Amino acid sequence: MEDYILGTFFALLSGVIYFYVFRLKITKRQRNHKMKHEMIDSGYEIRSNLKNGECRPEEESDPDVIIVGAGVAGAALAFTLGKDGRRVHVIERDLSEPDRIVGELLQPGGYLKLIELGLEDCVENIDAQRVLGYALFKDGKRTKLSYPLEKFHSDVAGRSFHNGRFIQRMREKAATLPNVQLEQGTVTSLLEENGTIKGVQFKNKASQELKAYAPLTIVCDGCFSNLRRSLCNPMVDIPSCFVGLVLENCQLPFQNHGHVILADPSPILFYPISSTEMRCLVDIPGQKLPSLASGEMAKYLKTVVAPQVPPELHDAFVSAVNKGNIKTMPNRSMPAAPYPTPGALLMGDAFNMRHPLTGGGMTVALSDIVVLKNLLKPLHNLRDADSLCKYLESFYTLRKPVASTINTLAGALYKVFCASPDQARKEMRQACFDYLSLGGVCSTGPIALLSGLNPRPLSLVLHFFAVAIYGVGRLLVPFPSPKRLWLGARLIMGASGIIFPIMKAEGFRQVFFPATVPAYYRSPPVN
């Protein structure tokens, strides 16, 4: 039944999609081309090694790939390429264990990618916790949403953990390969010759200025990347900030589930990160936070947030606030807008970010690595930079089903879950909670999308508008009135205003019609 509805909805969407695609295609291409050359001409973050007539020949001792950054994406990629026989040089700013309040929840779809890459043992021996679904709370009501895992092996589930422990395990595993070199250093610039990236300039641990060369440089230096402007058009949005706390020795209302409280003004998250610790993330809209030093933050958490926390967690939450170990982090969103550049590639948060509400970042990164691994596998020689660049343009299209589904869902859900004085937005928020509470396909469909188990963008659009139509139906029962009809129309318009701009940023053509993108059919360059 869903396939018939999907086909009908697809036909209705086609006209709108083609309008956006063909109207924006030429202007977007011209703008990106112009911006790329402006940045290269200005020398922004790219340093040429031809300044003094130096022209360094390629050496057989050079690695095949330089990876900038050894976070989740960089460490996983280093192991993956090393296992495939590539010589890999990883340069990471700080090889000590990271301490972050995000990147702690791996969805089941991400765990399947971890298995595919041979890294599933990296969630062992770090006190990682199995996650089987979500619990949703609103106005004293609660509903449980389980992952649809019936068709998978019993080990397949989400995992939550300390981010630093997970990253260290992957770094250690990558370092066991003799052809992978991990080095602590800060990359300061990319080295360019005639428009081709030849390597990087960096400072090592002893503050020595060094250069490293490879036919392919992959930039994975995270959300704070200082190299991305050379390789993409970064349009970073910061819709909110997370305030992080650790609750100790308490029990969640639903064991082995992430908890999402639809609070005012925006969601609150709880999930386990070890057998004795629960992570709490309080979302605060905007970029201005109450002061930590003056005590305004603690006061805000106690007076505004604590009354909205489930009773089972209230005392542990207040205790965590009193301990004062409060951390903050801005939530960034950035659609992928790369400049195909010979000799270089962007990956991870340096390349593409979404609101971390749904915990989809690591799933996208690991999925991207699987795509890149399969693309590079038939290539024995990476030194034909121009041919390799044209071939790897298909990466940006092949990654879209998983990446765009998770990105769009994260952005749309965050906007729906935030409180709003607008009555139509209130109705949409309530409709979303009630729709997910219906069970059956109304809960398993969206949760399969969120978990990365069903990367189908059209299914996402279908469920999103099903929520809106369900909301309109609630308004018109038992008796429609002009006021309710107008509110229903505003609800539909509001839903369109949420999802279509996000999908436009993702690229309608690449998401819905990938086979029409020329790069989709590109075959590996002939060695």
PDB file of N, CA and C in Angstrom, residues 348-395:
ATOM      1  N   GLY A 348      33.151  13.654   6.597  1.00  0.00           N
ATOM      2  CA  GLY A 348      32.788  13.872   7.992  1.00  0.00           C
ATOM      3  C   GLY A 348      32.154  15.237   8.220  1.00  0.00           C
ATOM      4  N   ASP A 349      32.285  15.741   9.448  1.00  0.00           N
ATOM      5  CA  ASP A 349      31.681  17.020   9.807  1.00  0.00           C
ATOM      6  C   ASP A 349      32.355  18.197   9.118  1.00  0.00           C
ATOM      7  N   ALA A 350      33.546  18.014   8.586  1.00  0.00           N
ATOM      8  CA  ALA A 350      34.184  19.080   7.815  1.00  0.00           C
ATOM      9  C   ALA A 350      33.411  19.339   6.526  1.00  0.00           C
ATOM     10  N   PHE A 351      32.618  18.364   6.118  1.00  0.00           N
ATOM     11  CA  PHE A 351      31.962  18.356   4.812  1.00  0.00           C
ATOM     12  C   PHE A 351      30.453  18.534   4.903  1.00  0.00           C
ATOM     13  N   ASN A 352      29.847  17.950   5.924  1.00  0.00           N
ATOM     14  CA  ASN A 352      28.392  17.908   6.002  1.00  0.00           C
ATOM     15  C   ASN A 352      27.977  17.716   7.461  1.00  0.00           C
ATOM     16  N   MET A 353      27.086  18.602   7.950  1.00  0.00           N
ATOM     17  CA  MET A 353      26.593  18.498   9.327  1.00  0.00           C
ATOM     18  C   MET A 353      25.083  18.644   9.333  1.00  0.00           C
ATOM     19  N   ARG A 354      24.470  18.084  10.377  1.00  0.00           N
ATOM     20  CA  ARG A 354      23.038  18.220  10.593  1.00  0.00           C
ATOM     21  C   ARG A 354      22.814  18.381  12.088  1.00  0.00           C
ATOM     22  N   HIS A 355      21.618  18.872  12.483  1.00  0.00           N
ATOM     23  CA  HIS A 355      21.364  19.031  13.912  1.00  0.00           C
ATOM     24  C   HIS A 355      21.501  17.674  14.598  1.00  0.00           C
ATOM     25  N   PRO A 356      22.216  17.602  15.728  1.00  0.00           N
ATOM     26  CA  PRO A 356      22.489  16.305  16.364  1.00  0.00           C
ATOM     27  C   PRO A 356      21.318  15.717  17.148  1.00  0.00           C
ATOM     28  N   LEU A 357      20.134  16.300  17.030  1.00  0.00           N
ATOM     29  CA  LEU A 357      18.968  15.797  17.761  1.00  0.00           C
ATOM     30  C   LEU A 357      18.751  14.305  17.540  1.00  0.00           C
ATOM     31  N   THR A 358      18.887  13.833  16.301  1.00  0.00           N
ATOM     32  CA  THR A 358      18.584  12.436  15.984  1.00  0.00           C
ATOM     33  C   THR A 358      19.806  11.520  16.082  1.00  0.00           C
ATOM     34  N   GLY A 359      20.971  12.059  16.420  1.00  0.00           N
ATOM     35  CA  GLY A 359      22.160  11.221  16.564  1.00  0.00           C
ATOM     36  C   GLY A 359      22.563  10.516  15.281  1.00  0.00           C
ATOM     37  N   GLY A 360      22.447  11.210  14.144  1.00  0.00           N
ATOM     38  CA  GLY A 360      22.718  10.560  12.871  1.00  0.00           C
ATOM     39  C   GLY A 360      24.086  10.839  12.278  1.00  0.00           C
ATOM     40  N   GLY A 361      24.882  11.688  12.918  1.00  0.00           N
ATOM     41  CA  GLY A 361      26.150  12.108  12.331  1.00  0.00           C
ATOM     42  C   GLY A 361      27.111  10.973  12.051  1.00  0.00           C
ATOM     43  N   MET A 362      27.299  10.074  13.019  1.00  0.00           N
ATOM     44  CA  MET A 362      28.250   8.976  12.822  1.00  0.00           C
ATOM     45  C   MET A 362      27.746   7.988  11.779  1.00  0.00           C
ATOM     46  N   THR A 363      26.430   7.814  11.703  1.00  0.00           N
ATOM     47  CA  THR A 363      25.866   6.926  10.685  1.00  0.00           C
ATOM     48  C   THR A 363      26.158   7.457   9.289  1.00  0.00           C
ATOM     49  N   VAL A 364      25.997   8.765   9.092  1.00  0.00           N
ATOM     50  CA  VAL A 364      26.302   9.372   7.796  1.00  0.00           C
ATOM     51  C   VAL A 364      27.789   9.204   7.472  1.00  0.00           C
ATOM     52  N   ALA A 365      28.657   9.493   8.442  1.00  0.00           N
ATOM     53  CA  ALA A 365      30.102   9.397   8.202  1.00  0.00           C
ATOM     54  C   ALA A 365      30.518   7.975   7.835  1.00  0.00           C
ATOM     55  N   LEU A 366      30.028   6.989   8.568  1.00  0.00           N
ATOM     56  CA  LEU A 366      30.400   5.599   8.299  1.00  0.00           C
ATOM     57  C   LEU A 366      29.835   5.124   6.969  1.00  0.00           C
ATOM     58  N   SER A 367      28.625   5.567   6.645  1.00  0.00           N
ATOM     59  CA  SER A 367      28.031   5.231   5.347  1.00  0.00           C
ATOM     60  C   SER A 367      28.855   5.824   4.212  1.00  0.00           C
ATOM     61  N   ASP A 368      29.318   7.072   4.392  1.00  0.00           N
ATOM     62  CA  ASP A 368      30.165   7.708   3.379  1.00  0.00           C
ATOM     63  C   ASP A 368      31.455   6.923   3.165  1.00  0.00           C
ATOM     64  N   ILE A 369      32.012   6.402   4.255  1.00  0.00           N
ATOM     65  CA  ILE A 369      33.263   5.645   4.148  1.00  0.00           C
ATOM     66  C   ILE A 369      33.051   4.356   3.352  1.00  0.00           C
ATOM     67  N   VAL A 370      31.906   3.704   3.560  1.00  0.00           N
ATOM     68  CA  VAL A 370      31.594   2.500   2.786  1.00  0.00           C
ATOM     69  C   VAL A 370      31.500   2.835   1.301  1.00  0.00           C
ATOM     70  N   VAL A 371      30.832   3.953   0.970  1.00  0.00           N
ATOM     71  CA  VAL A 371      30.712   4.380  -0.426  1.00  0.00           C
ATOM     72  C   VAL A 371      32.097   4.638  -1.018  1.00  0.00           C
ATOM     73  N   LEU A 372      32.945   5.393  -0.296  1.00  0.00           N
ATOM     74  CA  LEU A 372      34.277   5.724  -0.808  1.00  0.00           C
ATOM     75  C   LEU A 372      35.151   4.479  -0.930  1.00  0.00           C
ATOM     76  N   LYS A 373      35.056   3.600   0.032  1.00  0.00           N
ATOM     77  CA  LYS A 373      35.828   2.346  -0.001  1.00  0.00           C
ATOM     78  C   LYS A 373      35.519   1.564  -1.276  1.00  0.00           C
ATOM     79  N   ASN A 374      34.238   1.441  -1.608  1.00  0.00           N
ATOM     80  CA  ASN A 374      33.846   0.691  -2.805  1.00  0.00           C
ATOM     81  C   ASN A 374      34.275   1.395  -4.086  1.00  0.00           C
ATOM     82  N   LEU A 375      34.283   2.731  -4.065  1.00  0.00           N
ATOM     83  CA  LEU A 375      34.720   3.472  -5.246  1.00  0.00           C
ATOM     84  C   LEU A 375      36.221   3.328  -5.490  1.00  0.00           C
ATOM     85  N   LEU A 376      37.000   3.337  -4.401  1.00  0.00           N
ATOM     86  CA  LEU A 376      38.464   3.285  -4.536  1.00  0.00           C
ATOM     87  C   LEU A 376      38.995   1.864  -4.751  1.00  0.00           C
ATOM     88  N   LYS A 377      38.192   0.872  -4.414  1.00  0.00           N
ATOM     89  CA  LYS A 377      38.672  -0.518  -4.433  1.00  0.00           C
ATOM     90  C   LYS A 377      39.269  -0.927  -5.783  1.00  0.00           C
ATOM     91  N   PRO A 378      38.628  -0.606  -6.921  1.00  0.00           N
ATOM     92  CA  PRO A 378      39.203  -1.073  -8.196  1.00  0.00           C
ATOM     93  C   PRO A 378      40.426  -0.274  -8.666  1.00  0.00           C
ATOM     94  N   LEU A 379      40.796   0.793  -7.952  1.00  0.00           N
ATOM     95  CA  LEU A 379      41.895   1.650  -8.381  1.00  0.00           C
ATOM     96  C   LEU A 379      43.210   1.210  -7.753  1.00  0.00           C
ATOM     97  N   HIS A 380      44.182   0.894  -8.584  1.00  0.00           N
ATOM     98  CA  HIS A 380      45.502   0.536  -8.076  1.00  0.00           C
ATOM     99  C   HIS A 380      46.418   1.762  -8.019  1.00  0.00           C
ATOM    100  N   ASN A 381      46.147   2.715  -8.888  1.00  0.00           N
ATOM    101  CA  ASN A 381      46.981   3.917  -8.967  1.00  0.00           C
ATOM    102  C   ASN A 381      46.111   5.152  -8.770  1.00  0.00           C
ATOM    103  N   LEU A 382      46.437   5.970  -7.766  1.00  0.00           N
ATOM    104  CA  LEU A 382      45.664   7.173  -7.474  1.00  0.00           C
ATOM    105  C   LEU A 382      46.313   8.436  -8.034  1.00  0.00           C
ATOM    106  N   ARG A 383      47.350   8.304  -8.857  1.00  0.00           N
ATOM    107  CA  ARG A 383      48.161   9.463  -9.220  1.00  0.00           C
ATOM    108  C   ARG A 383      47.622  10.262 -10.401  1.00  0.00           C
ATOM    109  N   ASP A 384      46.612   9.756 -11.097  1.00  0.00           N
ATOM    110  CA  ASP A 384      45.984  10.550 -12.161  1.00  0.00           C
ATOM    111  C   ASP A 384      44.917  11.421 -11.525  1.00  0.00           C
ATOM    112  N   ALA A 385      45.342  12.588 -11.014  1.00  0.00           N
ATOM    113  CA  ALA A 385      44.477  13.420 -10.170  1.00  0.00           C
ATOM    114  C   ALA A 385      43.214  13.878 -10.881  1.00  0.00           C
ATOM    115  N   ASP A 386      43.333  14.311 -12.142  1.00  0.00           N
ATOM    116  CA  ASP A 386      42.164  14.825 -12.860  1.00  0.00           C
ATOM    117  C   ASP A 386      41.130  13.728 -13.103  1.00  0.00           C
ATOM    118  N   SER A 387      41.584  12.571 -13.565  1.00  0.00           N
ATOM    119  CA  SER A 387      40.659  11.459 -13.808  1.00  0.00           C
ATOM    120  C   SER A 387      40.027  10.981 -12.508  1.00  0.00           C
ATOM    121  N   LEU A 388      40.850  10.917 -11.450  1.00  0.00           N
ATOM    122  CA  LEU A 388      40.339  10.486 -10.152  1.00  0.00           C
ATOM    123  C   LEU A 388      39.285  11.459  -9.637  1.00  0.00           C
ATOM    124  N   CYS A 389      39.526  12.748  -9.810  1.00  0.00           N
ATOM    125  CA  CYS A 389      38.574  13.771  -9.349  1.00  0.00           C
ATOM    126  C   CYS A 389      37.226  13.621 -10.051  1.00  0.00           C
ATOM    127  N   LYS A 390      37.267  13.434 -11.381  1.00  0.00           N
ATOM    128  CA  LYS A 390      36.013  13.280 -12.130  1.00  0.00           C
ATOM    129  C   LYS A 390      35.277  12.009 -11.699  1.00  0.00           C
ATOM    130  N   TYR A 391      36.032  10.954 -11.483  1.00  0.00           N
ATOM    131  CA  TYR A 391      35.427   9.695 -11.054  1.00  0.00           C
ATOM    132  C   TYR A 391      34.796   9.821  -9.673  1.00  0.00           C
ATOM    133  N   LEU A 392      35.504  10.495  -8.744  1.00  0.00           N
ATOM    134  CA  LEU A 392      35.012  10.609  -7.371  1.00  0.00           C
ATOM    135  C   LEU A 392      33.860  11.589  -7.229  1.00  0.00           C
ATOM    136  N   GLU A 393      33.517  12.326  -8.287  1.00  0.00           N
ATOM    137  CA  GLU A 393      32.319  13.163  -8.222  1.00  0.00           C
ATOM    138  C   GLU A 393      31.082  12.304  -7.998  1.00  0.00           C
ATOM    139  N   SER A 394      31.141  11.042  -8.410  1.00  0.00           N
ATOM    140  CA  SER A 394      29.998  10.150  -8.177  1.00  0.00           C
ATOM    141  C   SER A 394      29.778   9.904  -6.687  1.00  0.00           C
ATOM    142  N   PHE A 395      30.842  10.064  -5.880  1.00  0.00           N
ATOM    143  CA  PHE A 395      30.702   9.907  -4.426  1.00  0.00           C
ATOM    144  C   PHE A 395      29.624  10.823  -3.874  1.00  0.00           C
TER     145      PHE A 395
END
